[in-house]
Coordinates of N, CA and C in Angstrom, one line a residue:
X30 N -44.2 -38.0 112.9 CA -44.4 -36.6 112.9 C -43.1 -36.0 112.2
X31 N -43.4 -35.1 111.3 CA -42.3 -34.4 110.6 C -41.5 -33.5 111.5
X32 N -40.3 -33.2 111.1 CA -39.5 -32.3 111.9 C -40.1 -30.9 112.2
X33 N -40.8 -30.4 111.1 CA -41.4 -29.1 111.3 C -42.6 -29.2 112.2
X34 N -43.4 -30.2 112.1 CA -44.5 -30.4 113.0 C -44.0 -30.6 114.5
X35 N -42.9 -31.3 114.6 CA -42.3 -31.4 116.0 C -41.9 -30.1 116.5
X36 N -41.2 -29.3 115.7 CA -40.7 -28.0 116.2 C -41.9 -27.1 116.5
X37 N -42.9 -27.1 115.7 CA -44.1 -26.3 116.0 C -44.8 -26.8 117.3
X38 N -44.8 -28.0 117.6 CA -45.4 -28.5 118.8 C -44.6 -28.1 120.1
X39 N -43.3 -27.9 119.9 CA -42.4 -27.5 121.0 C -42.4 -26.0 121.3
X40 N -43.0 -25.2 120.3 CA -43.1 -23.7 120.5 C -44.2 -23.4 121.5
X41 N -43.9 -22.4 122.3 CA -44.8 -21.9 123.3 C -45.0 -20.4 123.0
X42 N -46.1 -20.1 122.4 CA -46.3 -18.7 122.0 C -47.7 -18.2 122.6
X43 N -47.9 -16.9 122.8 CA -49.2 -16.5 123.3 C -50.3 -16.9 122.4
X44 N -51.5 -17.2 123.0 CA -52.6 -17.6 122.3 C -53.1 -16.6 121.2
X45 N -53.0 -15.3 121.6 CA -53.5 -14.3 120.7 C -52.6 -14.2 119.4
X46 N -51.3 -14.4 119.6 CA -50.4 -14.5 118.4 C -50.7 -15.7 117.5
X47 N -51.0 -16.8 118.1 CA -51.3 -18.0 117.3 C -52.7 -17.9 116.6
X48 N -53.6 -17.3 117.3 CA -55.0 -17.1 116.7 C -54.8 -16.2 115.5
X49 N -54.1 -15.1 115.7 CA -53.9 -14.1 114.6 C -53.2 -14.8 113.4
X50 N -52.1 -15.6 113.7 CA -51.4 -16.3 112.7 C -52.2 -17.3 111.9
X51 N -53.1 -18.0 112.6 CA -54.0 -19.0 112.0 C -54.9 -18.3 111.0
X52 N -55.5 -17.2 111.4 CA -56.4 -16.4 110.5 C -55.6 -15.9 109.3
X53 N -54.4 -15.4 109.6 CA -53.6 -14.8 108.5 C -53.1 -16.0 107.5
X54 N -53.0 -17.2 108.1 CA -52.5 -18.3 107.2 C -53.6 -18.7 106.2
X55 N -54.8 -18.2 106.3 CA -55.8 -18.5 105.4 C -55.7 -17.6 104.1
X56 N -54.9 -16.6 104.2 CA -54.8 -15.7 103.1 C -53.7 -16.2 102.1
X57 N -53.8 -15.7 100.9 CA -52.9 -16.0 99.8 C -51.5 -15.5 100.1
X58 N -51.5 -14.3 100.8 CA -50.2 -13.7 101.1 C -49.3 -14.6 101.9
X59 N -49.9 -15.3 102.9 CA -49.1 -16.2 103.7 C -48.6 -17.4 102.9
X60 N -49.4 -17.9 102.0 CA -48.9 -19.0 101.1 C -47.7 -18.5 100.3
X61 N -47.8 -17.3 99.7 CA -46.7 -16.8 98.9 C -45.4 -16.6 99.8
X62 N -45.6 -16.1 101.0 CA -44.4 -16.0 101.8 C -43.8 -17.3 102.1
X63 N -44.6 -18.3 102.4 CA -44.1 -19.7 102.7 C -43.4 -20.3 101.5
X64 N -43.8 -20.0 100.3 CA -43.2 -20.5 99.1 C -41.9 -19.8 98.8
X65 N -41.8 -18.5 99.1 CA -40.7 -17.7 98.7 C -39.4 -17.9 99.6
X66 N -39.7 -18.3 100.9 CA -38.6 -18.4 101.8 C -38.5 -19.8 102.3
X67 N -37.3 -20.3 102.5 CA -37.1 -21.7 103.1 C -37.6 -21.7 104.5
X68 N -38.2 -22.8 104.9 CA -38.8 -22.9 106.2 C -37.8 -22.6 107.3
X69 N -36.6 -23.1 107.1 CA -35.5 -22.9 108.1 C -35.3 -21.4 108.3
X70 N -35.3 -20.6 107.3 CA -35.1 -19.2 107.4 C -36.3 -18.5 108.1
X71 N -37.5 -19.0 107.8 CA -38.7 -18.5 108.5 C -38.6 -18.8 110.0
X72 N -38.2 -20.0 110.4 CA -38.0 -20.4 111.8 C -37.0 -19.6 112.5
X73 N -35.9 -19.3 111.8 CA -34.8 -18.4 112.4 C -35.3 -17.0 112.6
X74 N -36.1 -16.5 111.6 CA -36.6 -15.1 111.8 C -37.6 -15.1 112.9
X75 N -38.4 -16.2 113.0 CA -39.4 -16.2 114.1 C -38.7 -16.3 115.5
X76 N -37.6 -17.0 115.6 CA -36.9 -17.0 116.8 C -36.4 -15.7 117.2
X77 N -35.9 -14.9 116.3 CA -35.4 -13.5 116.5 C -36.6 -12.7 117.0
X78 N -37.7 -12.8 116.3 CA -38.9 -12.0 116.7 C -39.4 -12.4 118.1
X79 N -39.4 -13.6 118.4 CA -39.8 -14.1 119.7 C -38.9 -13.6 120.8
X80 N -37.6 -13.6 120.5 CA -36.6 -13.1 121.5 C -36.8 -11.6 121.7
X81 N -37.1 -10.8 120.7 CA -37.4 -9.4 120.8 C -38.7 -9.2 121.6
X82 N -39.7 -10.1 121.4 CA -41.0 -10.0 122.1 C -40.7 -10.2 123.6
X83 N -40.0 -11.2 123.9 CA -39.7 -11.6 125.3 C -38.9 -10.5 126.0
X84 N -37.9 -9.9 125.2 CA -37.1 -8.9 125.8 C -37.6 -7.5 125.9
X85 N -38.8 -7.4 125.3 CA -39.4 -6.0 125.3 C -38.7 -5.0 124.4
X86 N -38.0 -5.6 123.4 CA -37.3 -4.7 122.5 C -38.1 -3.7 121.7
X87 N -37.5 -2.5 121.5 CA -38.3 -1.5 120.8 C -38.5 -1.9 119.3
X88 N -37.6 -2.7 118.8 CA -37.8 -3.1 117.4 C -38.8 -4.2 117.1
X89 N -39.5 -4.7 118.2 CA -40.4 -5.8 118.0 C -41.6 -5.3 117.2
X90 N -42.0 -6.1 116.2 CA -43.1 -5.8 115.3 C -44.1 -7.0 115.4
X91 N -45.2 -6.8 116.2 CA -46.2 -7.8 116.3 C -46.8 -8.2 114.9
X92 N -47.0 -7.3 114.0 CA -47.6 -7.6 112.7 C -46.6 -8.5 111.9
X93 N -45.3 -8.2 112.0 CA -44.3 -9.0 111.3 C -44.3 -10.4 111.9
X94 N -44.4 -10.5 113.2 CA -44.4 -11.8 113.9 C -45.6 -12.6 113.4
X95 N -46.7 -12.0 113.3 CA -47.9 -12.7 112.7 C -47.7 -13.2 111.3
X96 N -47.1 -12.3 110.5 CA -46.8 -12.7 109.1 C -45.9 -13.9 109.0
X97 N -44.8 -13.9 109.8 CA -43.8 -15.0 109.8 C -44.5 -16.3 110.3
X98 N -45.2 -16.2 111.4 CA -45.9 -17.4 112.0 C -46.9 -17.9 111.0
X99 N -47.6 -17.1 110.3 CA -48.6 -17.6 109.3 C -47.9 -18.3 108.2
X100 N -46.8 -17.8 107.7 CA -46.1 -18.5 106.7 C -45.6 -19.8 107.1
X101 N -45.1 -19.9 108.4 CA -44.7 -21.2 108.9 C -45.8 -22.2 109.0
X102 N -47.0 -21.7 109.4 CA -48.2 -22.6 109.5 C -48.6 -23.1 108.1
X103 N -48.5 -22.2 107.1 CA -48.8 -22.6 105.7 C -47.8 -23.7 105.2
X104 N -46.5 -23.5 105.6 CA -45.5 -24.4 105.2 C -45.7 -25.8 105.9
X105 N -46.2 -25.7 107.1 CA -46.4 -27.0 107.9 C -47.6 -27.7 107.3
X106 N -48.6 -27.0 106.8 CA -49.8 -27.6 106.2 C -49.4 -28.4 104.9
X107 N -48.4 -27.8 104.1 CA -48.1 -28.4 102.8 C -47.1 -29.5 103.0
X108 N -46.5 -29.8 104.1 CA -45.6 -30.9 104.3 C -46.2 -32.2 104.5

């Protein structure tokens, strides 16, 4: 199992977020985001977004979280 696949298997995210990210990962936009940014940077941004989600922060953007998760899923598919 690759490191990225292992990290994804250890993530615990809401089902709705994952379903939305899987659907978004089918788009070309997600593939472009995955190619433009290093996977480590995407994972770091996702961790920040998840912390904001868990903390109920006013700056949390569900749509951005879906975008980042979809890019991570695309990157995982190509590994």
